[in-house]
mmCIF file of C-alpha atoms in Angstrom:
data_model
loop_
_atom_site.group_PDB
_atom_site.id
_atom_site.type_symbol
_atom_site.label_atom_id
_atom_site.label_comp_id
_atom_site.label_asym_id
_atom_site.label_seq_id
_atom_site.Cartn_x
_atom_site.Cartn_y
_atom_site.Cartn_z
ATOM 1 C CA MET A 1 3.234 -42.237 -41.021
ATOM 2 C CA LYS A 2 3.628 -39.191 -39.683
ATOM 3 C CA LYS A 3 1.082 -37.816 -38.093
ATOM 4 C CA ASN A 4 0.157 -34.012 -36.083
ATOM 5 C CA ILE A 5 -1.527 -33.105 -33.634
ATOM 6 C CA LEU A 6 -4.439 -31.301 -35.642
ATOM 7 C CA GLY A 7 -4.862 -34.776 -37.249
ATOM 8 C CA ILE A 8 -5.396 -36.481 -34.034
ATOM 9 C CA PHE A 9 -7.765 -33.584 -32.993
ATOM 10 C CA LEU A 10 -9.951 -33.849 -36.312
ATOM 11 C CA ILE A 11 -9.759 -37.818 -36.547
ATOM 12 C CA VAL A 12 -10.637 -37.375 -32.601
ATOM 13 C CA MET A 13 -13.625 -35.235 -33.281
ATOM 14 C CA ALA A 14 -14.767 -37.429 -36.342
ATOM 15 C CA ILE A 15 -14.859 -40.539 -34.423
ATOM 16 C CA PHE A 16 -16.607 -38.965 -31.587
ATOM 17 C CA THR A 17 -19.281 -37.567 -33.527
ATOM 18 C CA GLY A 18 -19.580 -40.713 -35.870
ATOM 19 C CA ALA A 19 -19.975 -42.831 -32.569
ATOM 20 C CA MET A 20 -22.547 -40.640 -30.893
ATOM 21 C CA VAL A 21 -24.478 -40.961 -34.462
ATOM 22 C CA GLN A 22 -23.952 -44.667 -34.704
ATOM 23 C CA SER A 23 -24.735 -44.926 -30.922
ATOM 24 C CA GLY A 24 -27.961 -42.930 -31.109
ATOM 25 C CA CYS A 25 -26.875 -39.636 -29.740
ATOM 26 C CA GLY A 26 -25.158 -41.462 -26.831
ATOM 27 C CA SER A 27 -27.660 -44.101 -26.178
ATOM 28 C CA ARG A 28 -26.599 -47.446 -25.209
ATOM 29 C CA GLN A 29 -28.057 -49.764 -27.679
ATOM 30 C CA ASN A 30 -27.492 -53.444 -28.781
ATOM 31 C CA SER A 31 -25.796 -54.743 -25.752
ATOM 32 C CA SER A 32 -23.553 -57.505 -25.518
ATOM 33 C CA GLU A 33 -24.127 -61.408 -26.101
ATOM 34 C CA SER A 34 -22.749 -64.523 -26.053
ATOM 35 C CA ASN A 35 -24.179 -67.094 -28.854
ATOM 36 C CA ASP A 36 -23.090 -70.765 -28.998
ATOM 37 C CA GLY A 37 -19.762 -69.601 -27.434
ATOM 38 C CA GLU A 38 -18.913 -66.940 -30.019
ATOM 39 C CA LEU A 39 -18.682 -63.334 -28.673
ATOM 40 C CA LYS A 40 -21.071 -61.094 -30.520
ATOM 41 C CA GLY A 41 -22.618 -57.531 -30.011
ATOM 42 C CA THR A 42 -21.555 -54.098 -28.901
ATOM 43 C CA ILE A 43 -19.381 -52.315 -26.262
ATOM 44 C CA SER A 44 -19.936 -48.624 -26.175
ATOM 45 C CA ILE A 45 -16.794 -46.648 -24.456
ATOM 46 C CA SER A 46 -16.410 -42.821 -23.774
ATOM 47 C CA GLY A 47 -13.908 -40.596 -21.361
ATOM 48 C CA ALA A 48 -10.350 -39.472 -21.221
ATOM 49 C CA PHE A 49 -8.326 -38.563 -24.104
ATOM 50 C CA ALA A 50 -5.512 -39.861 -22.359
ATOM 51 C CA LEU A 51 -6.549 -43.439 -22.763
ATOM 52 C CA TYR A 52 -8.173 -43.114 -26.165
ATOM 53 C CA PRO A 53 -5.528 -43.692 -29.012
ATOM 54 C CA LEU A 54 -4.336 -47.075 -26.619
ATOM 55 C CA THR A 55 -8.079 -47.922 -26.034
ATOM 56 C CA VAL A 56 -8.797 -47.284 -29.782
ATOM 57 C CA ARG A 57 -5.932 -49.784 -30.426
ATOM 58 C CA TRP A 58 -7.045 -52.444 -28.102
ATOM 59 C CA ALA A 59 -10.678 -52.383 -29.860
ATOM 60 C CA GLU A 60 -9.030 -52.892 -33.433
ATOM 61 C CA GLU A 61 -6.881 -56.027 -32.064
ATOM 62 C CA PHE A 62 -9.844 -57.544 -30.061
ATOM 63 C CA GLN A 63 -12.476 -56.983 -33.232
ATOM 64 C CA LYS A 64 -10.087 -58.916 -35.230
ATOM 65 C CA GLU A 65 -9.923 -61.891 -33.028
ATOM 66 C CA TYR A 66 -14.035 -61.157 -32.705
ATOM 67 C CA PRO A 67 -15.479 -59.858 -35.718
ATOM 68 C CA ASP A 68 -18.877 -60.096 -34.718
ATOM 69 C CA VAL A 69 -17.822 -57.721 -32.102
ATOM 70 C CA ARG A 70 -18.596 -53.708 -32.508
ATOM 71 C CA ILE A 71 -16.597 -51.427 -30.276
ATOM 72 C CA ASP A 72 -17.693 -47.442 -30.313
ATOM 73 C CA ILE A 73 -15.465 -45.164 -28.635
ATOM 74 C CA SER A 74 -15.391 -41.665 -28.343
ATOM 75 C CA ALA A 75 -13.280 -39.207 -26.557
ATOM 76 C CA GLY A 76 -14.651 -36.194 -24.694
ATOM 77 C CA GLY A 77 -12.535 -36.111 -21.300
ATOM 78 C CA ALA A 78 -12.474 -38.201 -18.467
ATOM 79 C CA GLY A 79 -15.831 -36.017 -16.751
ATOM 80 C CA LYS A 80 -17.675 -36.633 -19.423
ATOM 81 C CA GLY A 81 -16.939 -40.696 -19.545
ATOM 82 C CA MET A 82 -17.869 -40.827 -15.753
ATOM 83 C CA ALA A 83 -21.112 -39.422 -16.736
ATOM 84 C CA ASP A 84 -22.067 -41.404 -19.355
ATOM 85 C CA VAL A 85 -21.066 -44.877 -17.375
ATOM 86 C CA LEU A 86 -22.741 -43.936 -14.210
ATOM 87 C CA SER A 87 -25.990 -42.698 -16.480
ATOM 88 C CA GLY A 88 -25.666 -45.720 -18.232
ATOM 89 C CA MET A 89 -25.359 -44.206 -21.619
ATOM 90 C CA VAL A 90 -22.025 -46.056 -22.464
ATOM 91 C CA ASP A 91 -20.504 -49.520 -20.985
ATOM 92 C CA LEU A 92 -17.348 -48.170 -20.300
ATOM 93 C CA ALA A 93 -15.386 -44.997 -19.367
ATOM 94 C CA MET A 94 -11.874 -44.271 -19.922
ATOM 95 C CA PHE A 95 -10.699 -42.456 -16.886
ATOM 96 C CA SER A 96 -7.557 -40.472 -15.928
ATOM 97 C CA ARG A 97 -7.524 -39.931 -12.213
ATOM 98 C CA GLU A 98 -8.375 -41.525 -9.013
ATOM 99 C CA ILE A 99 -11.983 -42.220 -8.459
ATOM 100 C CA THR A 100 -13.610 -40.034 -5.860
ATOM 101 C CA PRO A 101 -15.503 -41.426 -2.885
ATOM 102 C CA PRO A 102 -18.755 -39.587 -4.098
ATOM 103 C CA GLU A 103 -18.060 -41.497 -7.648
ATOM 104 C CA ILE A 104 -17.917 -44.659 -6.009
ATOM 105 C CA GLU A 105 -21.120 -44.070 -3.801
ATOM 106 C CA LYS A 106 -22.776 -43.676 -7.321
ATOM 107 C CA GLY A 107 -21.638 -46.943 -8.326
ATOM 108 C CA ALA A 108 -18.221 -46.671 -9.813
ATOM 109 C CA TRP A 109 -16.308 -49.765 -10.378
ATOM 110 C CA TRP A 110 -13.391 -49.856 -12.033
ATOM 111 C CA VAL A 111 -9.680 -51.865 -13.078
ATOM 112 C CA ALA A 112 -6.477 -50.209 -13.898
ATOM 113 C CA VAL A 113 -5.041 -50.833 -17.584
ATOM 114 C CA SER A 114 -2.255 -48.523 -18.049
ATOM 115 C CA LYS A 115 -0.257 -45.829 -16.799
ATOM 116 C CA ASP A 116 0.901 -42.194 -18.385
ATOM 117 C CA ALA A 117 1.864 -39.030 -17.326
ATOM 118 C CA VAL A 118 1.014 -35.130 -17.619
ATOM 119 C CA LEU A 119 3.970 -33.298 -18.770
ATOM 120 C CA ALA A 120 4.458 -29.431 -19.284
ATOM 121 C CA THR A 121 4.722 -28.334 -22.858
ATOM 122 C CA ILE A 122 5.989 -25.286 -24.392
ATOM 123 C CA ASN A 123 6.609 -24.049 -28.228
ATOM 124 C CA ALA A 124 9.692 -25.364 -30.001
ATOM 125 C CA GLY A 125 10.718 -22.050 -31.063
ATOM 126 C CA ASN A 126 10.212 -20.746 -27.263
ATOM 127 C CA PRO A 127 12.879 -17.886 -27.213
ATOM 128 C CA PHE A 128 13.983 -18.864 -23.793
ATOM 129 C CA LEU A 129 14.450 -22.320 -25.188
ATOM 130 C CA ASP A 130 18.025 -23.028 -24.271
ATOM 131 C CA GLN A 131 17.583 -21.535 -20.638
ATOM 132 C CA ILE A 132 14.725 -23.431 -19.868
ATOM 133 C CA ARG A 133 16.085 -26.833 -21.063
ATOM 134 C CA GLN A 134 19.136 -25.728 -18.593
ATOM 135 C CA HIS A 135 17.530 -24.800 -15.622
ATOM 136 C CA GLY A 136 14.106 -26.143 -15.789
ATOM 137 C CA ILE A 137 11.117 -24.696 -14.146
ATOM 138 C CA SER A 138 10.620 -26.112 -10.451
ATOM 139 C CA LYS A 139 7.582 -27.107 -8.630
ATOM 140 C CA GLU A 140 7.416 -23.710 -6.851
ATOM 141 C CA ALA A 141 7.423 -21.383 -10.219
ATOM 142 C CA PHE A 142 4.723 -23.918 -11.734
ATOM 143 C CA ILE A 143 2.710 -22.698 -8.489
ATOM 144 C CA GLY A 144 3.607 -19.114 -9.349
ATOM 145 C CA ILE A 145 2.477 -19.803 -12.905
ATOM 146 C CA PHE A 146 -0.821 -21.633 -12.782
ATOM 147 C CA LEU A 147 -2.286 -20.663 -9.312
ATOM 148 C CA ASP A 148 -0.807 -17.725 -7.494
ATOM 149 C CA GLN A 149 0.201 -15.893 -10.628
ATOM 150 C CA ASN A 150 3.012 -14.027 -9.212
ATOM 151 C CA ILE A 151 4.908 -15.043 -12.099
ATOM 152 C CA LYS A 152 3.898 -13.910 -15.272
ATOM 153 C CA LEU A 153 6.928 -13.298 -17.579
ATOM 154 C CA TRP A 154 9.203 -15.655 -18.482
ATOM 155 C CA ASN A 155 12.338 -14.156 -16.740
ATOM 156 C CA GLU A 156 10.687 -14.496 -13.794
ATOM 157 C CA CYS A 157 11.307 -18.024 -13.480
ATOM 158 C CA PRO A 158 14.732 -18.873 -11.710
ATOM 159 C CA GLY A 159 17.623 -19.011 -14.164
ATOM 160 C CA ILE A 160 15.773 -17.075 -16.815
ATOM 161 C CA THR A 161 16.765 -13.953 -18.341
ATOM 162 C CA GLY A 162 15.890 -12.006 -21.167
ATOM 163 C CA GLU A 163 13.109 -9.862 -22.525
ATOM 164 C CA SER A 164 10.257 -9.064 -20.486
ATOM 165 C CA ASP A 165 7.870 -11.594 -22.238
ATOM 166 C CA LYS A 166 4.632 -12.875 -21.125
ATOM 167 C CA ILE A 167 3.828 -16.223 -20.530
ATOM 168 C CA ASN A 168 0.591 -17.346 -22.081
ATOM 169 C CA VAL A 169 -1.256 -19.902 -20.061
ATOM 170 C CA PHE A 170 -3.244 -22.205 -21.100
ATOM 171 C CA THR A 171 -5.569 -24.895 -19.317
ATOM 172 C CA ARG A 172 -7.904 -27.461 -19.871
ATOM 173 C CA SER A 173 -12.026 -26.247 -20.591
ATOM 174 C CA ASP A 174 -13.592 -29.776 -19.948
ATOM 175 C CA ALA A 175 -13.091 -31.833 -16.812
ATOM 176 C CA CYS A 176 -10.251 -34.012 -17.697
ATOM 177 C CA GLY A 177 -7.890 -36.297 -15.702
ATOM 178 C CA ALA A 178 -4.963 -34.220 -16.947
ATOM 179 C CA ALA A 179 -6.184 -31.209 -15.501
ATOM 180 C CA GLU A 180 -6.468 -32.838 -12.200
ATOM 181 C CA MET A 181 -3.303 -34.301 -12.160
ATOM 182 C CA TRP A 182 -1.229 -31.298 -12.952
ATOM 183 C CA GLY A 183 -3.183 -29.591 -10.442
ATOM 184 C CA LEU A 184 -2.761 -32.035 -7.567
ATOM 185 C CA PHE A 185 0.756 -32.168 -8.544
ATOM 186 C CA LEU A 186 0.826 -28.486 -7.502
ATOM 187 C CA GLY A 187 -1.080 -29.131 -4.149
ATOM 188 C CA LYS A 188 -4.426 -28.100 -5.572
ATOM 189 C CA ASN A 189 -7.116 -29.194 -8.185
ATOM 190 C CA GLN A 190 -8.178 -28.413 -11.887
ATOM 191 C CA GLU A 191 -10.495 -25.661 -10.432
ATOM 192 C CA SER A 192 -7.430 -23.970 -9.331
ATOM 193 C CA LEU A 193 -5.536 -23.902 -12.266
ATOM 194 C CA LYS A 194 -5.297 -20.323 -14.221
ATOM 195 C CA GLY A 195 -5.247 -19.755 -17.388
ATOM 196 C CA ILE A 196 -7.058 -20.003 -21.021
ATOM 197 C CA GLY A 197 -9.122 -22.620 -21.482
ATOM 198 C CA VAL A 198 -8.857 -24.748 -24.214
ATOM 199 C CA PHE A 199 -11.066 -28.093 -25.071
ATOM 200 C CA GLY A 200 -9.092 -31.345 -25.155
ATOM 201 C CA ASP A 201 -5.616 -32.525 -25.207
ATOM 202 C CA PRO A 202 -4.913 -31.958 -28.757
ATOM 203 C CA GLY A 203 -6.694 -28.341 -28.416
ATOM 204 C CA ILE A 204 -3.721 -27.653 -25.668
ATOM 205 C CA ALA A 205 -0.922 -29.086 -27.917
ATOM 206 C CA ASP A 206 -2.240 -26.872 -30.863
ATOM 207 C CA ALA A 207 -2.422 -23.709 -28.784
ATOM 208 C CA VAL A 208 1.425 -24.466 -27.409
ATOM 209 C CA LYS A 209 2.158 -25.146 -31.244
ATOM 210 C CA ASN A 210 0.899 -21.789 -32.301
ATOM 211 C CA ASP A 211 2.136 -19.601 -29.295
ATOM 212 C CA LYS A 212 5.894 -19.271 -29.071
ATOM 213 C CA LEU A 213 5.310 -17.723 -25.765
ATOM 214 C CA GLY A 214 2.980 -20.648 -24.826
ATOM 215 C CA LEU A 215 2.680 -22.850 -21.806
ATOM 216 C CA GLY A 216 0.395 -25.792 -21.398
ATOM 217 C CA TYR A 217 0.397 -29.446 -20.104
ATOM 218 C CA ASN A 218 -0.227 -32.694 -22.082
ATOM 219 C CA ASN A 219 -0.814 -36.364 -21.611
ATOM 220 C CA VAL A 220 2.119 -38.035 -23.142
ATOM 221 C CA ILE A 221 0.767 -39.324 -25.795
ATOM 222 C CA TYR A 222 -0.005 -35.568 -27.420
ATOM 223 C CA ALA A 223 3.213 -34.762 -27.318
ATOM 224 C CA TYR A 224 5.322 -37.465 -28.384
ATOM 225 C CA ASP A 225 4.823 -39.130 -32.139
ATOM 226 C CA ILE A 226 4.498 -43.120 -31.614
ATOM 227 C CA ASN A 227 6.002 -43.884 -34.583
ATOM 228 C CA THR A 228 9.104 -41.938 -34.614
ATOM 229 C CA ARG A 229 9.283 -42.007 -31.002
ATOM 230 C CA LYS A 230 10.200 -38.375 -30.788
ATOM 231 C CA LYS A 231 8.573 -35.049 -29.905
ATOM 232 C CA TYR A 232 5.989 -33.545 -32.491
ATOM 233 C CA ASP A 233 7.106 -30.871 -34.387
ATOM 234 C CA GLY A 234 6.659 -27.828 -33.014
ATOM 235 C CA ILE A 235 6.332 -29.067 -29.284
ATOM 236 C CA GLU A 236 8.801 -29.008 -26.450
ATOM 237 C CA ILE A 237 8.897 -30.664 -23.221
ATOM 238 C CA VAL A 238 9.468 -28.084 -19.731
ATOM 239 C CA PRO A 239 11.809 -30.379 -17.730
ATOM 240 C CA ILE A 240 10.836 -30.406 -13.929
ATOM 241 C CA ASP A 241 13.802 -28.959 -11.792
ATOM 242 C CA MET A 242 12.641 -31.761 -9.232
ATOM 243 C CA ASN A 243 15.288 -30.892 -6.443
ATOM 244 C CA GLY A 244 15.030 -27.110 -7.021
ATOM 245 C CA ASN A 245 18.810 -26.205 -7.401
ATOM 246 C CA GLY A 246 17.986 -24.296 -10.539
ATOM 247 C CA ILE A 247 19.639 -26.817 -12.638
ATOM 248 C CA VAL A 248 18.398 -29.913 -15.093
ATOM 249 C CA ASP A 249 20.271 -32.726 -13.357
ATOM 250 C CA PRO A 250 21.223 -35.580 -15.185
ATOM 251 C CA GLU A 251 18.580 -37.756 -13.144
ATOM 252 C CA GLU A 252 16.208 -34.966 -14.072
ATOM 253 C CA ASP A 253 16.561 -35.260 -18.045
ATOM 254 C CA PHE A 254 14.953 -37.988 -19.805
ATOM 255 C CA TYR A 255 12.519 -36.028 -22.307
ATOM 256 C CA GLY A 256 14.440 -36.769 -25.473
ATOM 257 C CA THR A 257 12.335 -39.710 -26.900
ATOM 258 C CA LEU A 258 9.004 -41.592 -25.835
ATOM 259 C CA ASP A 259 10.459 -44.403 -24.577
ATOM 260 C CA GLU A 260 12.966 -42.420 -22.460
ATOM 261 C CA VAL A 261 10.105 -40.341 -20.759
ATOM 262 C CA CYS A 262 8.117 -43.625 -20.372
ATOM 263 C CA ALA A 263 11.276 -45.127 -18.554
ATOM 264 C CA ALA A 264 11.258 -42.259 -16.261
ATOM 265 C CA ILE A 265 7.376 -42.774 -15.197
ATOM 266 C CA ALA A 266 7.640 -46.777 -14.714
ATOM 267 C CA ASP A 267 10.851 -46.226 -12.325
ATOM 268 C CA TYR A 268 9.129 -43.057 -10.716
ATOM 269 C CA ARG A 269 12.001 -40.549 -11.699
ATOM 270 C CA TYR A 270 9.030 -38.660 -13.164
ATOM 271 C CA PRO A 271 6.802 -37.457 -9.974
ATOM 272 C CA SER A 272 3.368 -38.943 -9.435
ATOM 273 C CA PRO A 273 0.910 -37.028 -9.907
ATOM 274 C CA PRO A 274 1.348 -35.864 -12.571
ATOM 275 C CA ALA A 275 1.951 -39.664 -13.661
ATOM 276 C CA ARG A 276 -0.967 -41.989 -12.812
ATOM 277 C CA ASP A 277 -2.521 -44.965 -13.624
ATOM 278 C CA LEU A 278 -5.225 -45.154 -16.679
ATOM 279 C CA TYR A 279 -8.901 -46.783 -15.505
ATOM 280 C CA LEU A 280 -11.803 -48.353 -17.120
ATOM 281 C CA VAL A 281 -14.755 -47.892 -15.406
ATOM 282 C CA SER A 282 -18.081 -49.145 -15.396
ATOM 283 C CA LYS A 283 -21.755 -48.951 -13.447
ATOM 284 C CA GLY A 284 -21.008 -51.669 -10.857
ATOM 285 C CA LYS A 285 -19.199 -54.604 -11.345
ATOM 286 C CA PRO A 286 -19.898 -55.740 -15.081
ATOM 287 C CA ASP A 287 -22.216 -59.105 -15.610
ATOM 288 C CA ASN A 288 -22.080 -58.767 -19.629
ATOM 289 C CA LYS A 289 -20.270 -61.444 -20.657
ATOM 290 C CA LEU A 290 -18.514 -59.790 -23.737
ATOM 291 C CA VAL A 291 -17.667 -56.627 -21.441
ATOM 292 C CA ILE A 292 -15.896 -58.768 -19.002
ATOM 293 C CA GLU A 293 -14.291 -60.524 -21.990
ATOM 294 C CA PHE A 294 -12.777 -57.659 -23.362
ATOM 295 C CA LEU A 295 -11.816 -56.404 -19.992
ATOM 296 C CA HIS A 296 -10.011 -59.620 -19.202
ATOM 297 C CA TRP A 297 -8.259 -59.904 -22.689
ATOM 298 C CA ILE A 298 -6.826 -56.119 -22.493
ATOM 299 C CA LEU A 299 -5.317 -57.355 -18.961
ATOM 300 C CA VAL A 300 -3.294 -60.260 -20.581
ATOM 301 C CA ASN A 301 -3.591 -60.120 -24.317
ATOM 302 C CA GLY A 302 -3.782 -56.350 -24.926
ATOM 303 C CA GLN A 303 -0.673 -55.509 -22.817
ATOM 304 C CA GLN A 304 1.647 -56.453 -25.732
ATOM 305 C CA TYR A 305 0.370 -53.278 -27.352
ATOM 306 C CA VAL A 306 0.753 -50.816 -24.288
ATOM 307 C CA SER A 307 4.660 -49.874 -24.977
ATOM 308 C CA GLU A 308 4.370 -49.456 -28.478
ATOM 309 C CA ALA A 309 1.365 -47.095 -28.133
ATOM 310 C CA GLY A 310 3.088 -44.926 -26.346
ATOM 311 C CA TYR A 311 2.306 -45.829 -22.872
ATOM 312 C CA VAL A 312 3.593 -47.663 -19.350
ATOM 313 C CA HIS A 313 2.967 -51.187 -18.227
ATOM 314 C CA LEU A 314 1.593 -51.818 -14.698
ATOM 315 C CA SER A 315 3.297 -54.280 -12.564
ATOM 316 C CA ASP A 316 2.712 -57.803 -12.817
ATOM 317 C CA THR A 317 1.306 -57.756 -9.463
ATOM 318 C CA LYS A 318 -0.876 -55.205 -9.918
ATOM 319 C CA ILE A 319 -2.423 -56.584 -13.327
ATOM 320 C CA GLU A 320 -2.812 -59.888 -11.279
ATOM 321 C CA ASN A 321 -4.867 -57.941 -8.848
ATOM 322 C CA GLU A 322 -6.906 -56.126 -11.738
ATOM 323 C CA LEU A 323 -7.882 -59.880 -12.952
ATOM 324 C CA GLN A 324 -8.961 -60.902 -9.526
ATOM 325 C CA LYS A 325 -11.651 -57.986 -9.405
ATOM 326 C CA LEU A 326 -13.022 -59.816 -12.553
ATOM 327 C CA LYS A 327 -13.765 -63.313 -10.843
#
């Protein structure tokens, strides 16, 4: 089944709205119960777009095994997820950046569940596409575009020649892990990124698809179709010229398919940040049996769905460490 980014965005927003209605506009209800050994009850989750598709897949499979369990999930950005879980509105937050000391002081407790990365994205019809594929864009040039704004035209990027076309830069308007990780890659944070603010990962992808001169950044799962394992129609990835030599070397060229880029993230050929672990966060170590069982299932049975869903496995050692946190 072929999907497009707009479709994903509409589905996300529909589910977001539906979940809010089901849960009483975000208030947590019907907390989980264990009854005669059978799992029953509701788990509420909100947060990062980055982890949303995989969490939905995990919820679907978990509910097949435990039909008396309902899992309500909404995507609204990592910042919203953290606010929701710390205020007690939801049981778990999907989170896509490192947890900060102030968040830990407020009670944030977490387990790593998977890994992905943020990629620079452009329109597949960009008039400089062949040159961008050949030369890539270095970290220094990205800093000039997203932070210092001393690079405003495509032909001001090293190696690119031609018309003086403006770079239309897009960034996230919502507090999110993707923007924070892209900012950290460039040596700053989300608040330092310049550009037109767009809500949500699907929103950035659509903005780039509709602008031949656009430049943004997306989580992997919003740039590649998990069914075809190829880039979504209308989207291209900007190779990072990691060594700054003005050429995309063979070891820097791994964006052809979803599986190629996931392999590069797994073996650290793609830098971290903007690659990073993805987390599920609760307020304090959970004492709710259903939540604990769900987290345990994700770290054991749920890992079989990570690769096919377009994400990167954590190491066996890290999985074992995360399981120890549940004991």
